[in-house]
PDB file of C-alpha atoms in Angstrom:
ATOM      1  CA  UNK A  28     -12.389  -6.796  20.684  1.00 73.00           C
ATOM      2  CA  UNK A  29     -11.795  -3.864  23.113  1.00 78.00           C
ATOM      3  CA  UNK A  30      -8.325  -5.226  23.545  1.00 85.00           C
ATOM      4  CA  UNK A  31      -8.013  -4.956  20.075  1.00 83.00           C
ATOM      5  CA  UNK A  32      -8.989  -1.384  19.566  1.00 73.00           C
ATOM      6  CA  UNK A  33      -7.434  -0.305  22.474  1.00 83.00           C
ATOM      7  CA  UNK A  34      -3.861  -1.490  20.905  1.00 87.00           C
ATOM      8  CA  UNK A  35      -5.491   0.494  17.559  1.00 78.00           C
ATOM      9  CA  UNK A  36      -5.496   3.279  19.175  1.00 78.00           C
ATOM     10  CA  UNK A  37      -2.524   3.359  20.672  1.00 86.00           C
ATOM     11  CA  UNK A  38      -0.548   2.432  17.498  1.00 85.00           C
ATOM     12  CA  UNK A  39      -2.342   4.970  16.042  1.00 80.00           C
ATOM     13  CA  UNK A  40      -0.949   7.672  19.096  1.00 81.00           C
ATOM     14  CA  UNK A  41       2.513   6.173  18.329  1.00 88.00           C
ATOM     15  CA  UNK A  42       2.542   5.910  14.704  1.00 88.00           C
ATOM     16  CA  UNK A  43      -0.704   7.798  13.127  1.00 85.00           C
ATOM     17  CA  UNK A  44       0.493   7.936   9.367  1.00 87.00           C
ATOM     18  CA  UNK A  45       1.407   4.734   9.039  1.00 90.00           C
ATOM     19  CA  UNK A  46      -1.363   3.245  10.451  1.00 88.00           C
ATOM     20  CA  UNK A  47      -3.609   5.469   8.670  1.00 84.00           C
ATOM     21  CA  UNK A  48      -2.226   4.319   5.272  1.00 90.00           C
ATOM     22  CA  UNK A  49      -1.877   0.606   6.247  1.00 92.00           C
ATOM     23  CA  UNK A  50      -5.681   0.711   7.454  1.00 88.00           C
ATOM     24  CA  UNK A  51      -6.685   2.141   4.262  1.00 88.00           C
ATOM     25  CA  UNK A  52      -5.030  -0.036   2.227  1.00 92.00           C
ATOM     26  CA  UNK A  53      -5.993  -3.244   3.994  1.00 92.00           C
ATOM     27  CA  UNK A  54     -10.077  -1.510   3.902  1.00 88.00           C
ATOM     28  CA  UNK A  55     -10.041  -1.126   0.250  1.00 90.00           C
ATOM     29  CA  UNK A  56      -8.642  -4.469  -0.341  1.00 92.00           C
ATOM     30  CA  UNK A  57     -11.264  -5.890   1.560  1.00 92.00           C
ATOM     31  CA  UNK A  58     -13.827  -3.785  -0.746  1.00 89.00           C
ATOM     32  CA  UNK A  59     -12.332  -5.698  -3.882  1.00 91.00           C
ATOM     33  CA  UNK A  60     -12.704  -9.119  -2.058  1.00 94.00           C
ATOM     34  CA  UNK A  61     -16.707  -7.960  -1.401  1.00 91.00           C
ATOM     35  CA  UNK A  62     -17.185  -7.196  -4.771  1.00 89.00           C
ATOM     36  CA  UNK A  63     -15.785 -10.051  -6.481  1.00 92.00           C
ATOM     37  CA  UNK A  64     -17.459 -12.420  -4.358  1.00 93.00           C
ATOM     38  CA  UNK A  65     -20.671 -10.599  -3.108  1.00 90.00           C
ATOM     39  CA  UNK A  66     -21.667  -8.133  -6.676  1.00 85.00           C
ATOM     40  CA  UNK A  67     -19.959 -10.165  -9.330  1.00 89.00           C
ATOM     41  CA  UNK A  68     -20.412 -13.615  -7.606  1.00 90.00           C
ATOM     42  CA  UNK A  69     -17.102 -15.195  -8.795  1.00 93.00           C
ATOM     43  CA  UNK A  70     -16.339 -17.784  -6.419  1.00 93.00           C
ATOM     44  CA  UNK A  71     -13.251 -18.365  -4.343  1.00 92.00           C
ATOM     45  CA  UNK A  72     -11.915 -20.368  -7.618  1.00 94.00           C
ATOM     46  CA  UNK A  73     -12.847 -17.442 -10.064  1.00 94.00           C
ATOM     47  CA  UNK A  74     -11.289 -14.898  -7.467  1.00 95.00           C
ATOM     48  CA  UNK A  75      -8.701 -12.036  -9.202  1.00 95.00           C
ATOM     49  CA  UNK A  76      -5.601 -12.005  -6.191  1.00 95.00           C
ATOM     50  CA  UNK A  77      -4.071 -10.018  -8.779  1.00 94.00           C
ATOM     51  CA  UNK A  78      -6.539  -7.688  -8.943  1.00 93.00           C
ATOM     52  CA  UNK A  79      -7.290  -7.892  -5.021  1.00 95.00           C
ATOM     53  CA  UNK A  80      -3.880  -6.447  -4.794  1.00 95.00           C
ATOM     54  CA  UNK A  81      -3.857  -4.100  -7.580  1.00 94.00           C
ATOM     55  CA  UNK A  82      -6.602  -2.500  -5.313  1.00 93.00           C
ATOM     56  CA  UNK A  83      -4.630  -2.212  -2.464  1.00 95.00           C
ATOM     57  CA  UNK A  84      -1.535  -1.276  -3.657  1.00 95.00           C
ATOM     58  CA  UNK A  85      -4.287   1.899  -4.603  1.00 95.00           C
ATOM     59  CA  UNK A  86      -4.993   2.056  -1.122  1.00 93.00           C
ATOM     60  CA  UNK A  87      -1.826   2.124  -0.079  1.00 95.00           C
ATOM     61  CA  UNK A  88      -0.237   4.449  -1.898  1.00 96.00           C
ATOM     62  CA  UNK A  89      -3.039   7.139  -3.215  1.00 95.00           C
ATOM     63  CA  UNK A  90      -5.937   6.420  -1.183  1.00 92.00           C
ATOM     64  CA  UNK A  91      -4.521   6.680   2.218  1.00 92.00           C
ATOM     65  CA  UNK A  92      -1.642   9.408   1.636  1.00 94.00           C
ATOM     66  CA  UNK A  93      -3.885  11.256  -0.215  1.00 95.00           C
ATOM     67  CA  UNK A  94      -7.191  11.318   1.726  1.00 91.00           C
ATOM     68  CA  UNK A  95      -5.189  11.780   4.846  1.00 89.00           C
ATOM     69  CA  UNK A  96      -3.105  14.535   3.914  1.00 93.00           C
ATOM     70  CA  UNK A  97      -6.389  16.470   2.720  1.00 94.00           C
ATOM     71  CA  UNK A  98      -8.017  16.037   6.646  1.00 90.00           C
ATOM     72  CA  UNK A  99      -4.912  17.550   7.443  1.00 92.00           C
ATOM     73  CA  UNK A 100      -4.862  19.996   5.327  1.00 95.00           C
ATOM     74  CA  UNK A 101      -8.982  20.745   5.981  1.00 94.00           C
ATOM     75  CA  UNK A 102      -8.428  21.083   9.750  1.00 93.00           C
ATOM     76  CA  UNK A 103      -5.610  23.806   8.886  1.00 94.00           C
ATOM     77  CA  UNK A 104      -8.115  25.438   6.458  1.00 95.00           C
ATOM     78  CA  UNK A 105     -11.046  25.666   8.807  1.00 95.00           C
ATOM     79  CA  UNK A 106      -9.866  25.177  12.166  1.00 93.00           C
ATOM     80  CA  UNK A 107     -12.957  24.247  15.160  1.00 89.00           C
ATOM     81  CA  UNK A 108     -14.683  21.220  15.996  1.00 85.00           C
ATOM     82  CA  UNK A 109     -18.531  23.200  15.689  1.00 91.00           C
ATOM     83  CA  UNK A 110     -21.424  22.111  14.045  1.00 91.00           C
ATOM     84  CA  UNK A 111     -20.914  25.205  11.207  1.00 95.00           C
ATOM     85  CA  UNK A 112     -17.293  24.238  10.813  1.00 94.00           C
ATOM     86  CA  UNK A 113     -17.855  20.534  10.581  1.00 93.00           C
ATOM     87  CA  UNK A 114     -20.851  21.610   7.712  1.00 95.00           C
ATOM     88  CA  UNK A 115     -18.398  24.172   6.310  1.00 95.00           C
ATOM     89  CA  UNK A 116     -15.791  21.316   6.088  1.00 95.00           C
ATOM     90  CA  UNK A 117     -18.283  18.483   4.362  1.00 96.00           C
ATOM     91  CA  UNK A 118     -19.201  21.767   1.877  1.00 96.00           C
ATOM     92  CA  UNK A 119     -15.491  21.927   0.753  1.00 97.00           C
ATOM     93  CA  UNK A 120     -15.045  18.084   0.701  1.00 96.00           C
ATOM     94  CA  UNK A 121     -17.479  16.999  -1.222  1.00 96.00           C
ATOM     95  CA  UNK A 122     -17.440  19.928  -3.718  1.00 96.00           C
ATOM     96  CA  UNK A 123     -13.845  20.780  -4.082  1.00 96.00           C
ATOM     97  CA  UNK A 124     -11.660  17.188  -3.141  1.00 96.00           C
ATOM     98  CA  UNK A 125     -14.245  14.029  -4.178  1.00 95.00           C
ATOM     99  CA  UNK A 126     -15.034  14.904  -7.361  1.00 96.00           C
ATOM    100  CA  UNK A 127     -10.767  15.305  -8.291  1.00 96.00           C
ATOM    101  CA  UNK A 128     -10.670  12.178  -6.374  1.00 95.00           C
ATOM    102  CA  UNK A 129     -13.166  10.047  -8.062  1.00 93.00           C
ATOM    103  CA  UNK A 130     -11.334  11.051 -11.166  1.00 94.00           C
ATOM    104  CA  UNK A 131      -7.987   9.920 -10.500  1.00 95.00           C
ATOM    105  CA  UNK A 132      -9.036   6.683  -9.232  1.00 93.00           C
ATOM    106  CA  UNK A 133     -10.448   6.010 -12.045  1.00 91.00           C
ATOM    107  CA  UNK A 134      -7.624   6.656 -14.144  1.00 93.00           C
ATOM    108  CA  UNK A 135      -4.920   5.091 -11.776  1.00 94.00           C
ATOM    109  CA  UNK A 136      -7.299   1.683 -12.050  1.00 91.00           C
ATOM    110  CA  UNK A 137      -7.350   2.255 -15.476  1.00 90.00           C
ATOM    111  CA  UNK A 138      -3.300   2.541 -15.574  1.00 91.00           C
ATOM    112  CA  UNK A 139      -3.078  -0.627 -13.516  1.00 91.00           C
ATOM    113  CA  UNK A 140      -5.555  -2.676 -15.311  1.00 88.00           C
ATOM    114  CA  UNK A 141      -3.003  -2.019 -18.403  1.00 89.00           C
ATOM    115  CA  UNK A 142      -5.670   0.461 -20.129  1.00 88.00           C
ATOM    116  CA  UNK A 143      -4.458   2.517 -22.794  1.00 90.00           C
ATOM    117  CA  UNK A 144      -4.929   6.663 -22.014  1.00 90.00           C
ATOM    118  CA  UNK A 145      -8.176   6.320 -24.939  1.00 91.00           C
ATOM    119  CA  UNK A 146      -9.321   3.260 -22.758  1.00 90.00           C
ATOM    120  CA  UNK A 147      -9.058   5.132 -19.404  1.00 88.00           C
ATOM    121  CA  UNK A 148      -9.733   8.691 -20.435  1.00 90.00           C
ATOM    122  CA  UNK A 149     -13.266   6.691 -22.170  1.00 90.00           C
ATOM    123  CA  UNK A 150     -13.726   4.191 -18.989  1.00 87.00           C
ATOM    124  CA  UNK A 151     -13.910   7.781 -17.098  1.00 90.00           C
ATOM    125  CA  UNK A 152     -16.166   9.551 -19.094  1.00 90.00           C
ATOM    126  CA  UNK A 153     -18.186   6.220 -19.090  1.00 90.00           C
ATOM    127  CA  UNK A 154     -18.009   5.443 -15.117  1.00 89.00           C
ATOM    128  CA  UNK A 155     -17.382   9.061 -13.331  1.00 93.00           C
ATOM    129  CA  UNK A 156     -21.167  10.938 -13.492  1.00 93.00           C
ATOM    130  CA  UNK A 157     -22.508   7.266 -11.881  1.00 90.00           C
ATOM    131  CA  UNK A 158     -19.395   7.242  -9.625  1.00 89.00           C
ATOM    132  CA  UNK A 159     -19.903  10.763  -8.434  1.00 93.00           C
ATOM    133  CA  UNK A 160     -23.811  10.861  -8.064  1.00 92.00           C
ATOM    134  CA  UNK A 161     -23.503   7.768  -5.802  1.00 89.00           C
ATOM    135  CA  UNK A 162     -20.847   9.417  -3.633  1.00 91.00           C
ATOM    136  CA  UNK A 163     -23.366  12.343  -3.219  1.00 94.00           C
ATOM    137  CA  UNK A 164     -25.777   9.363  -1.540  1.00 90.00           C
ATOM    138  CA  UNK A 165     -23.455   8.276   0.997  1.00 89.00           C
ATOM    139  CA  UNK A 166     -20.918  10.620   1.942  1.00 91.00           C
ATOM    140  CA  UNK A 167     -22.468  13.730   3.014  1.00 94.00           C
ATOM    141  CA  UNK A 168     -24.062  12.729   5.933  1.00 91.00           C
ATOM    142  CA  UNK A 169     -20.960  10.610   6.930  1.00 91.00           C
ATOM    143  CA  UNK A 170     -18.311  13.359   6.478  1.00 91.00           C
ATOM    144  CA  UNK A 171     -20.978  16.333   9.168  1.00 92.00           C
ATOM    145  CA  UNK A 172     -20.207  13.143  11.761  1.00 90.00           C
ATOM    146  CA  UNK A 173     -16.492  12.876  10.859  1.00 88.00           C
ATOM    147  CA  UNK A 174     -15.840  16.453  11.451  1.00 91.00           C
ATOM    148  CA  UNK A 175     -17.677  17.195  13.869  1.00 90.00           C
ATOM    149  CA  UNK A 176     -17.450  13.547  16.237  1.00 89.00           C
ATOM    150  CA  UNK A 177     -14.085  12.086  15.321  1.00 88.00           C
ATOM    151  CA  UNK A 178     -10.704  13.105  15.964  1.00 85.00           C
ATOM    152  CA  UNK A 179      -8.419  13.979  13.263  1.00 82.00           C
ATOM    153  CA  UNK A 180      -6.070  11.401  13.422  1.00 78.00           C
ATOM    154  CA  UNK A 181      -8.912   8.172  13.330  1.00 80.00           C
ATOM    155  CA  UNK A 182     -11.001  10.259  10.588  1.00 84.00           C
ATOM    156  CA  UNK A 183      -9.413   8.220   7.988  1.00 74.00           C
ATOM    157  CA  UNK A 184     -10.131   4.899   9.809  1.00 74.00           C
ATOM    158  CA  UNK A 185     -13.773   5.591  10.445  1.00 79.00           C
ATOM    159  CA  UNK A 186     -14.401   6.534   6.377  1.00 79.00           C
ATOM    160  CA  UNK A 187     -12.696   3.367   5.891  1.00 70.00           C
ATOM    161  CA  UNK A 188     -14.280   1.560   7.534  1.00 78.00           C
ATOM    162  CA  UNK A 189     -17.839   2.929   6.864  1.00 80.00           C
ATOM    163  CA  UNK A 190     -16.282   2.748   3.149  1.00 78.00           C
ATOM    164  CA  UNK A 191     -16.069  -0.784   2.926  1.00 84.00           C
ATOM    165  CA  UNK A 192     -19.008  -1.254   1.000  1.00 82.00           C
ATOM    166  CA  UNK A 193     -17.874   2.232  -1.077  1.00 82.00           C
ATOM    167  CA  UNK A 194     -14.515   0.026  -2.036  1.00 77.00           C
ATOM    168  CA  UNK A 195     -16.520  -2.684  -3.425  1.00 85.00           C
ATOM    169  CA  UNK A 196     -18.267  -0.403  -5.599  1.00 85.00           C
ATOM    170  CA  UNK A 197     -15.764   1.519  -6.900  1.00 82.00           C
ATOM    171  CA  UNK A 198     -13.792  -1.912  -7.055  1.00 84.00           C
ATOM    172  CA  UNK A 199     -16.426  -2.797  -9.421  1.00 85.00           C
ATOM    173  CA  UNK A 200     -16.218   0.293 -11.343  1.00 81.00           C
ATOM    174  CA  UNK A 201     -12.702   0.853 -11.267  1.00 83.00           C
ATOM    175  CA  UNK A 202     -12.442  -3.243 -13.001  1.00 81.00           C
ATOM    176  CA  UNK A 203     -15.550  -2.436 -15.217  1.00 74.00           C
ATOM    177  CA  UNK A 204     -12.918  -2.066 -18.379  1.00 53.00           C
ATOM    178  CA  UNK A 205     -10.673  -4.870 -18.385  1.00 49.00           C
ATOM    179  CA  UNK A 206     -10.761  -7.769 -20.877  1.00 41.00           C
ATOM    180  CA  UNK A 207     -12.333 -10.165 -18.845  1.00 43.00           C
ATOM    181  CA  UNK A 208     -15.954 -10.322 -19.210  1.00 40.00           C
ATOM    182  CA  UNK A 209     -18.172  -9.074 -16.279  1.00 41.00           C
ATOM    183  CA  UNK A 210     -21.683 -10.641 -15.224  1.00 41.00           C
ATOM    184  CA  UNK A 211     -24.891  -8.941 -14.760  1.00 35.00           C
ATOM    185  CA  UNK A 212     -25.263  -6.247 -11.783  1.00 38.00           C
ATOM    186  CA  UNK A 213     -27.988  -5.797  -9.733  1.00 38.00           C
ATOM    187  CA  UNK A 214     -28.619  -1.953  -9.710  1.00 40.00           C
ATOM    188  CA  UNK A 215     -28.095   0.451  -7.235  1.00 41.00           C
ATOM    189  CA  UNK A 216     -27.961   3.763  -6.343  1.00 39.00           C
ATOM    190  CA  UNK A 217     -26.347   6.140  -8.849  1.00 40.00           C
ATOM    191  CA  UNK A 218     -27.022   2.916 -11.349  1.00 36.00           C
ATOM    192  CA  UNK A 219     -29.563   3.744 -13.775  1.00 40.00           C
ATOM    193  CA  UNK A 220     -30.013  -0.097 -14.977  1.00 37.00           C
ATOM    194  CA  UNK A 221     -27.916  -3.696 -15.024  1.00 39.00           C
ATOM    195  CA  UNK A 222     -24.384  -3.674 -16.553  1.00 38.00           C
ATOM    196  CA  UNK A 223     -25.022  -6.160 -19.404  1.00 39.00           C
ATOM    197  CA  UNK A 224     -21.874  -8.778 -19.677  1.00 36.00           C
ATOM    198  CA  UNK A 225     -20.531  -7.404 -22.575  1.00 38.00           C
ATOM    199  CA  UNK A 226     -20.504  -3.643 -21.587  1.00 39.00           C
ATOM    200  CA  UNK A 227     -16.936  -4.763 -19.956  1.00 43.00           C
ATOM    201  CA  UNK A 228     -14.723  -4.758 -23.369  1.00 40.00           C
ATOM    202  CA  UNK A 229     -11.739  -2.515 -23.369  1.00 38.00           C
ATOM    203  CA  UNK A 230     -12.295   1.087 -24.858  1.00 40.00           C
ATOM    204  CA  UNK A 231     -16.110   1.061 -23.891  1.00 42.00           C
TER     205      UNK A 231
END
């Protein structure tokens, strides 16, 4: 394991976008695989590849570009690694860049699941306030750490990888809208009750 990380890290001092974007990727497709088979129970022979990689493709090409060229851009907006600047920086995160985030991943998911723009644009309105109000849970506390702990260039990796169990929730809400039926949730934070089986049918 230490072998391992220590050839992470130094792909990541060689190469640090790439790896950035292929660990994101890889990360959220293992959040689909935990929520088909952990939250919505499928079984390896009920098990959506399609959809698996659907996800990552996300990852791949919005998730990782995109949340790693906004710790880029935070560090060049508020420079310093000290407790106030790391607080300053979780401030602007979570009020400014996760609630624009939440909202295009919910659309792009949409897109890919072959949603219609009245499907999406309701599977948004439907999913988002949930979405957003369980990313207030988690991710404040985790992003104070991330600034002010972790270097810039394994920030991404460590939200990752605390966000596997993130992925398979917004797996599950991202696939919430598609015309295959969905079984019963257990509840959670940010969910007020069960999703009942046929709250899954295109257009809400």
């Amino acid at each position: 394991m230490a072998a391992l990380w220590r050839s992470y890290q130094r792909l990541m001092a060689q190469h640090p976008w790439k790896v950035q974007i292929l660990t994101a990727g890889s990360l959220v497709g293992v959040g689909d695989v935990i929520s088909q088979q952990l939250v919505e129970r499928r079984g390896l022979s009920g098990h959506s590849s399609r959809r698996t990689l659907k996800m990552m493709a996300i990852g791949f090409c919005f998730v990782g570009p995109v949340v790693g060229g906004w710790y880029q851009l935070l560090d060049r907006l508020i420079p310093g690694n000290t407790r106030m600047v790391a607080l300053k920086k979780m401030v602007l995160d979570q009020a400014g860049f996760a609630p624009c985030f939440l909202g295009c991943f919910l659309a792009i998911a949409g897109a890919l699941n072959g949603l219609s723009t009245e499907e999406s644009w309701a599977k948004v309105r439907r999913d988002y306030p949930d979405a957003l109000l369980t990313n207030y849970y988690l991710w404040p506390a985790v992003q104070i750490a991330n600034f002010y702990f972790i270097p810039l260039n394994h920030r991404l990796a460590v939200v990752q990888v605390v966000a596997v169990i993130w992925n398979s929730y917004l797996s599950w809400k991202a696939n919430q809208l598609v015309t295959e039926p969905c079984p019963m949730v257990v509840p959670g934070p940010g969910i007020d009750q069960a999703m009942p089986m046929d709250a899954c049918g295109a257009g809400g």
